[in-house]
Amino acid sequence: MAKITTATLLKMKQQSEKISTITAYDASFAKLFDQAGIHAILIGDSLGMVLQGEDNTLPVSIDAMAYHTRCVKRGVEDTLIISDMPFMSYATTEQTYENAAKLMQAGASMIKMEGGSWLVDTIKGLTERGIPVCGHLGLTPQSVHVFGGFKVQGRQQEQADMIIEQAKELEQAGIQLLVLECIPASLGKAITAAVNIPTIGIGAGKDTDGQILVMHDALGISCSYMPKFSRNFLKDTGDIKKAIELYIDEVSNENFPGDDHIFK
Ligand code: KIV
């Protein structure tokens, strides 16, 4: 497999080829996923929940993100590495640049930040300084307390329109990838049509340009519960590498997500 870059993902969108991505937090899983042919690995701040056993992602530190990014980097040859900026690590400009630099120097090729219009200047500043940014809209878990729980977003027309506008604003500001989490499938489709950058869905329907899953959900080993939008690919294969190859195939053939995995 050739080295995957942001340009590869953009070309995949333009050629209507589906993008498969997954989270990883260490070198061994990262190597296996890379060898299976996954297009991008996210070191998600979901590590707070699936590795550390916390109730949400808020306790995750930038040092933990940098540590796991370094671990993943050592296992990867070709896959694009994206690393999450954790809660309150991008609250001010100075903090943002310092923390984004830590993740890039640890081995990320792109950083991800949750939020809408308020991030426009930050995204411009980072991109101008050579740091590619992935946006994240819909259910943004760092705002769980503002939402009053992990709830599907964008079901009301007004909120759906606002998320579409925010996606366009973030694209204009310079994001090169956009994660859409827990929104109605129709909204995932509308956002994907409204922007020229690739969209990656998790509980956002089958019409996004690609999919992402938390690895523990895709392998059925989550310590909490299995989200509606996920599927246990290990159950069908009994082998971790084959499970990820099946996930990639199912995304590519548009068999995943199925009707049971989407929100209306
Ligand atoms: O932290 C994470 O793993 C994420 C994905 C769920 C998109 O942000």
XYZ file of N, CA, C and O in Angstrom, residues 127-208:
328
model
N -3.418 25.850 10.002
C -3.143 25.453 8.606
C -2.007 26.316 8.038
O -1.097 25.806 7.377
N -2.062 27.629 8.329
C -0.992 28.524 7.852
C 0.366 28.113 8.410
O 1.391 28.329 7.792
N 0.348 27.488 9.596
C 1.608 27.083 10.238
C 1.985 25.635 9.914
O 2.864 25.054 10.546
N 1.274 25.016 8.967
C 1.681 23.679 8.489
C 1.042 22.519 9.228
O 1.521 21.391 9.151
N -0.041 22.785 9.957
C -0.694 21.697 10.697
C -2.075 21.421 10.100
O -3.001 22.236 10.227
N -2.237 20.280 9.417
C -3.548 19.941 8.838
C -4.570 19.640 9.936
O -4.235 19.010 10.945
N -5.801 20.082 9.719
C -6.831 19.944 10.747
C -8.018 19.123 10.231
O -8.487 19.307 9.103
N -8.489 18.221 11.102
C -9.734 17.483 10.862
C -10.777 18.084 11.809
O -10.517 18.231 13.000
N -11.932 18.440 11.285
C -13.013 18.963 12.129
C -13.848 17.822 12.698
O -13.675 16.655 12.335
N -14.754 18.141 13.605
C -15.614 17.121 14.227
C -16.902 17.822 14.644
O -16.882 18.704 15.508
N -18.009 17.461 13.999
C -19.313 18.089 14.266
C -20.354 17.024 14.615
O -20.147 15.834 14.403
N -21.510 17.478 15.083
C -22.586 16.577 15.495
C -22.474 16.356 16.990
O -22.352 17.329 17.753
N -22.461 15.096 17.409
C -22.222 14.796 18.823
C -20.724 14.910 19.079
O -19.950 14.048 18.662
N -20.326 16.009 19.686
C -18.911 16.218 20.017
C -18.755 15.873 21.503
O -19.205 16.633 22.368
N -18.153 14.711 21.804
C -18.196 14.178 23.172
C -17.600 15.093 24.243
O -17.973 14.989 25.404
N -16.673 16.007 23.846
C -16.120 16.906 24.867
C -17.186 17.872 25.401
O -17.007 18.510 26.430
N -18.311 18.000 24.678
C -19.402 18.886 25.121
C -20.547 18.091 25.738
O -21.681 18.574 25.781
N -20.255 16.889 26.227
C -21.316 16.010 26.746
C -22.173 16.699 27.810
O -23.388 16.515 27.865
N -21.543 17.545 28.630
C -22.310 18.189 29.699
C -23.191 19.314 29.169
O -24.207 19.647 29.764
N -22.787 19.914 28.047
C -23.634 20.947 27.414
C -24.844 20.266 26.775
O -25.973 20.759 26.854
N -24.620 19.096 26.165
C -25.715 18.371 25.501
C -26.635 17.667 26.512
O -27.724 17.234 26.161
N -26.146 17.493 27.748
C -26.942 16.754 28.739
C -26.925 15.257 28.481
O -27.908 14.561 28.747
N -25.817 14.747 27.951
C -25.680 13.302 27.694
C -25.199 13.057 26.276
O -25.104 13.992 25.462
N -24.883 11.800 25.972
C -24.432 11.424 24.620
C -25.677 11.256 23.749
O -26.241 10.152 23.686
N -26.124 12.342 23.118
C -27.398 12.319 22.388
C -27.197 12.618 20.906
O -26.328 13.437 20.551
N -28.037 12.006 20.088
C -28.017 12.287 18.638
C -28.284 13.785 18.440
O -29.160 14.354 19.089
N -27.495 14.414 17.541
C -27.635 15.843 17.281
C -28.230 16.071 15.884
O -28.094 15.220 15.010
N -28.864 17.237 15.692
C -29.320 17.643 14.354
C -30.639 17.042 13.928
O -30.922 16.968 12.727
N -31.450 16.628 14.892
C -32.747 16.059 14.503
C -33.747 17.171 14.163
O -34.649 16.963 13.362
N -33.583 18.349 14.807
C -34.469 19.473 14.466
C -33.883 20.193 13.250
O -32.661 20.331 13.148
N -34.777 20.669 12.380
C -34.339 21.298 11.129
C -33.368 22.458 11.378
O -32.346 22.594 10.706
N -33.711 23.281 12.398
C -32.881 24.464 12.679
C -31.449 24.043 13.056
O -30.467 24.624 12.588
N -31.368 23.005 13.865
C -30.043 22.529 14.305
C -29.295 21.875 13.133
O -28.087 22.061 12.964
N -30.057 21.150 12.299
C -29.443 20.504 11.121
C -28.867 21.574 10.192
O -27.720 21.455 9.717
N -29.639 22.646 9.960
C -29.163 23.730 9.084
C -27.894 24.362 9.657
O -26.964 24.696 8.921
N -27.877 24.511 10.979
C -26.713 25.134 11.623
C -25.463 24.247 11.438
O -24.382 24.739 11.130
N -25.646 22.935 11.566
C -24.481 22.032 11.415
C -23.965 22.075 9.968
O -22.753 22.085 9.728
N -24.880 22.158 8.998
C -24.441 22.255 7.586
C -23.636 23.550 7.386
O -22.568 23.541 6.763
N -24.134 24.652 7.943
C -23.429 25.941 7.817
C -22.052 25.863 8.459
O -21.060 26.359 7.919
N -21.992 25.222 9.635
C -20.702 25.110 10.335
C -19.708 24.281 9.516
O -18.520 24.605 9.458
N -20.210 23.215 8.880
C -19.329 22.385 8.047
C -18.716 23.234 6.923
O -17.510 23.143 6.639
N -19.545 24.087 6.323
C -19.039 24.930 5.224
C -18.026 25.950 5.752
O -17.003 26.209 5.119
N -18.321 26.516 6.922
C -17.388 27.493 7.521
C -16.046 26.853 7.840
O -14.990 27.443 7.605
N -16.089 25.630 8.391
C -14.834 24.944 8.743
C -14.036 24.611 7.479
O -12.814 24.726 7.450
N -14.756 24.222 6.425
C -14.072 23.927 5.158
C -13.385 25.195 4.639
O -12.222 25.171 4.235
N -14.126 26.284 4.670
C -13.597 27.573 4.231
C -12.348 27.953 5.044
O -11.389 28.498 4.509
N -12.369 27.633 6.331
C -11.241 27.986 7.209
C -10.015 27.121 6.928
O -8.899 27.508 7.251
N -10.225 25.927 6.336
C -9.057 25.118 5.950
C -9.047 23.670 6.394
O -8.063 22.968 6.145
N -10.115 23.170 7.058
C -10.051 21.750 7.444
C -9.960 20.883 6.184
O -10.499 21.229 5.130
N -9.291 19.733 6.329
C -9.107 18.852 5.159
C -9.849 17.531 5.314
O -9.815 16.679 4.417
N -10.520 17.367 6.446
C -11.294 16.161 6.737
C -12.319 16.553 7.793
O -12.058 17.462 8.591
N -13.476 15.861 7.788
C -14.511 16.235 8.761
C -15.173 14.979 9.314
O -15.753 14.191 8.558
N -15.080 14.791 10.630
C -15.786 13.685 11.294
C -17.185 14.156 11.666
O -17.368 15.262 12.190
N -18.173 13.315 11.373
C -19.573 13.607 11.715
C -20.061 12.506 12.628
O -20.065 11.333 12.248
N -20.454 12.862 13.840
C -20.799 11.825 14.829
C -22.269 11.924 15.255
O -22.757 13.005 15.625
N -22.937 10.788 15.226
C -24.315 10.642 15.750
C -25.252 11.740 15.279
O -25.710 12.578 16.078
N -25.535 11.725 13.996
C -26.518 12.636 13.394
C -27.411 11.783 12.489
O -27.010 10.683 12.080
N -28.603 12.275 12.137
C -29.449 11.510 11.219
C -28.725 11.242 9.891
O -27.954 12.092 9.415
N -28.990 10.073 9.305
C -28.331 9.686 8.050
C -28.576 10.735 6.959
O -27.683 11.024 6.155
N -29.772 11.322 6.954
C -30.098 12.324 5.920
C -29.202 13.553 6.060
O -28.793 14.155 5.062
N -28.857 13.890 7.296
C -27.977 15.052 7.524
C -26.537 14.713 7.113
O -25.838 15.546 6.521
N -26.107 13.481 7.407
C -24.769 13.045 6.979
C -24.638 13.169 5.458
O -23.617 13.618 4.933
N -25.713 12.787 4.779
C -25.714 12.855 3.304
C -25.671 14.319 2.833
O -24.909 14.681 1.931
N -26.472 15.173 3.477
C -26.558 16.585 3.060
C -25.213 17.286 3.271
O -24.756 18.050 2.402
N -24.552 17.016 4.408
C -23.254 17.669 4.676
C -22.209 17.184 3.664
O -21.432 17.966 3.125
N -22.225 15.893 3.384
C -21.245 15.316 2.454
C -21.394 15.939 1.056
O -20.401 16.165 0.357
N -22.628 16.243 0.695
C -22.860 16.873 -0.616
C -22.501 18.362 -0.590
O -22.165 18.943 -1.629
N -22.547 18.962 0.601
C -22.347 20.422 0.693
C -20.882 20.836 0.744
O -20.563 22.001 0.563
N -19.983 19.887 1.045
C -18.558 20.248 1.150
C -17.725 19.445 0.140
O -18.152 18.383 -0.309
N -16.547 19.979 -0.171
C -15.663 19.285 -1.121
C -14.621 18.410 -0.438
O -13.932 17.633 -1.090
N -14.494 18.562 0.886
C -13.531 17.732 1.621
C -14.212 16.416 2.018
O -15.445 16.362 2.103
N -13.412 15.353 2.285
C -14.032 14.077 2.680
C -14.675 14.164 4.068
O -14.122 14.776 4.981
N -15.839 13.510 4.206
C -16.509 13.391 5.507
C -16.387 11.934 5.972
O -16.463 10.999 5.174
N -16.183 11.782 7.277
C -16.027 10.447 7.881
C -17.097 10.323 8.954
O -17.103 11.095 9.921
N -17.982 9.360 8.798
C -19.104 9.250 9.734
C -18.913 8.193 10.799
O -18.256 7.177 10.587
N -19.529 8.461 11.949
C -19.670 7.446 13.007
C -21.091 7.654 13.523
O -21.391 8.653 14.170
N -21.981 6.777 13.112
C -23.394 7.003 13.412
C -23.941 8.160 12.598
O -24.779 8.930 13.081
N -23.480 8.298 11.353
C -23.931 9.404 10.496
C -24.457 8.872 9.155
O -24.534 9.613 8.172
N -24.782 7.576 9.116
C -25.356 6.991 7.900
C -24.312 6.489 6.930
O -23.107 6.564 7.187
N -24.790 5.955 5.785
C -23.864 5.319 4.842
C -23.421 6.245 3.712
O -22.643 5.852 2.853
N -23.937 7.488 3.693
C -23.606 8.364 2.567
C -22.440 9.302 2.827
O -22.110 10.127 1.973
N -21.809 9.195 4.007
C -20.585 9.960 4.212
C -19.489 9.323 3.346
O -19.636 8.183 2.895
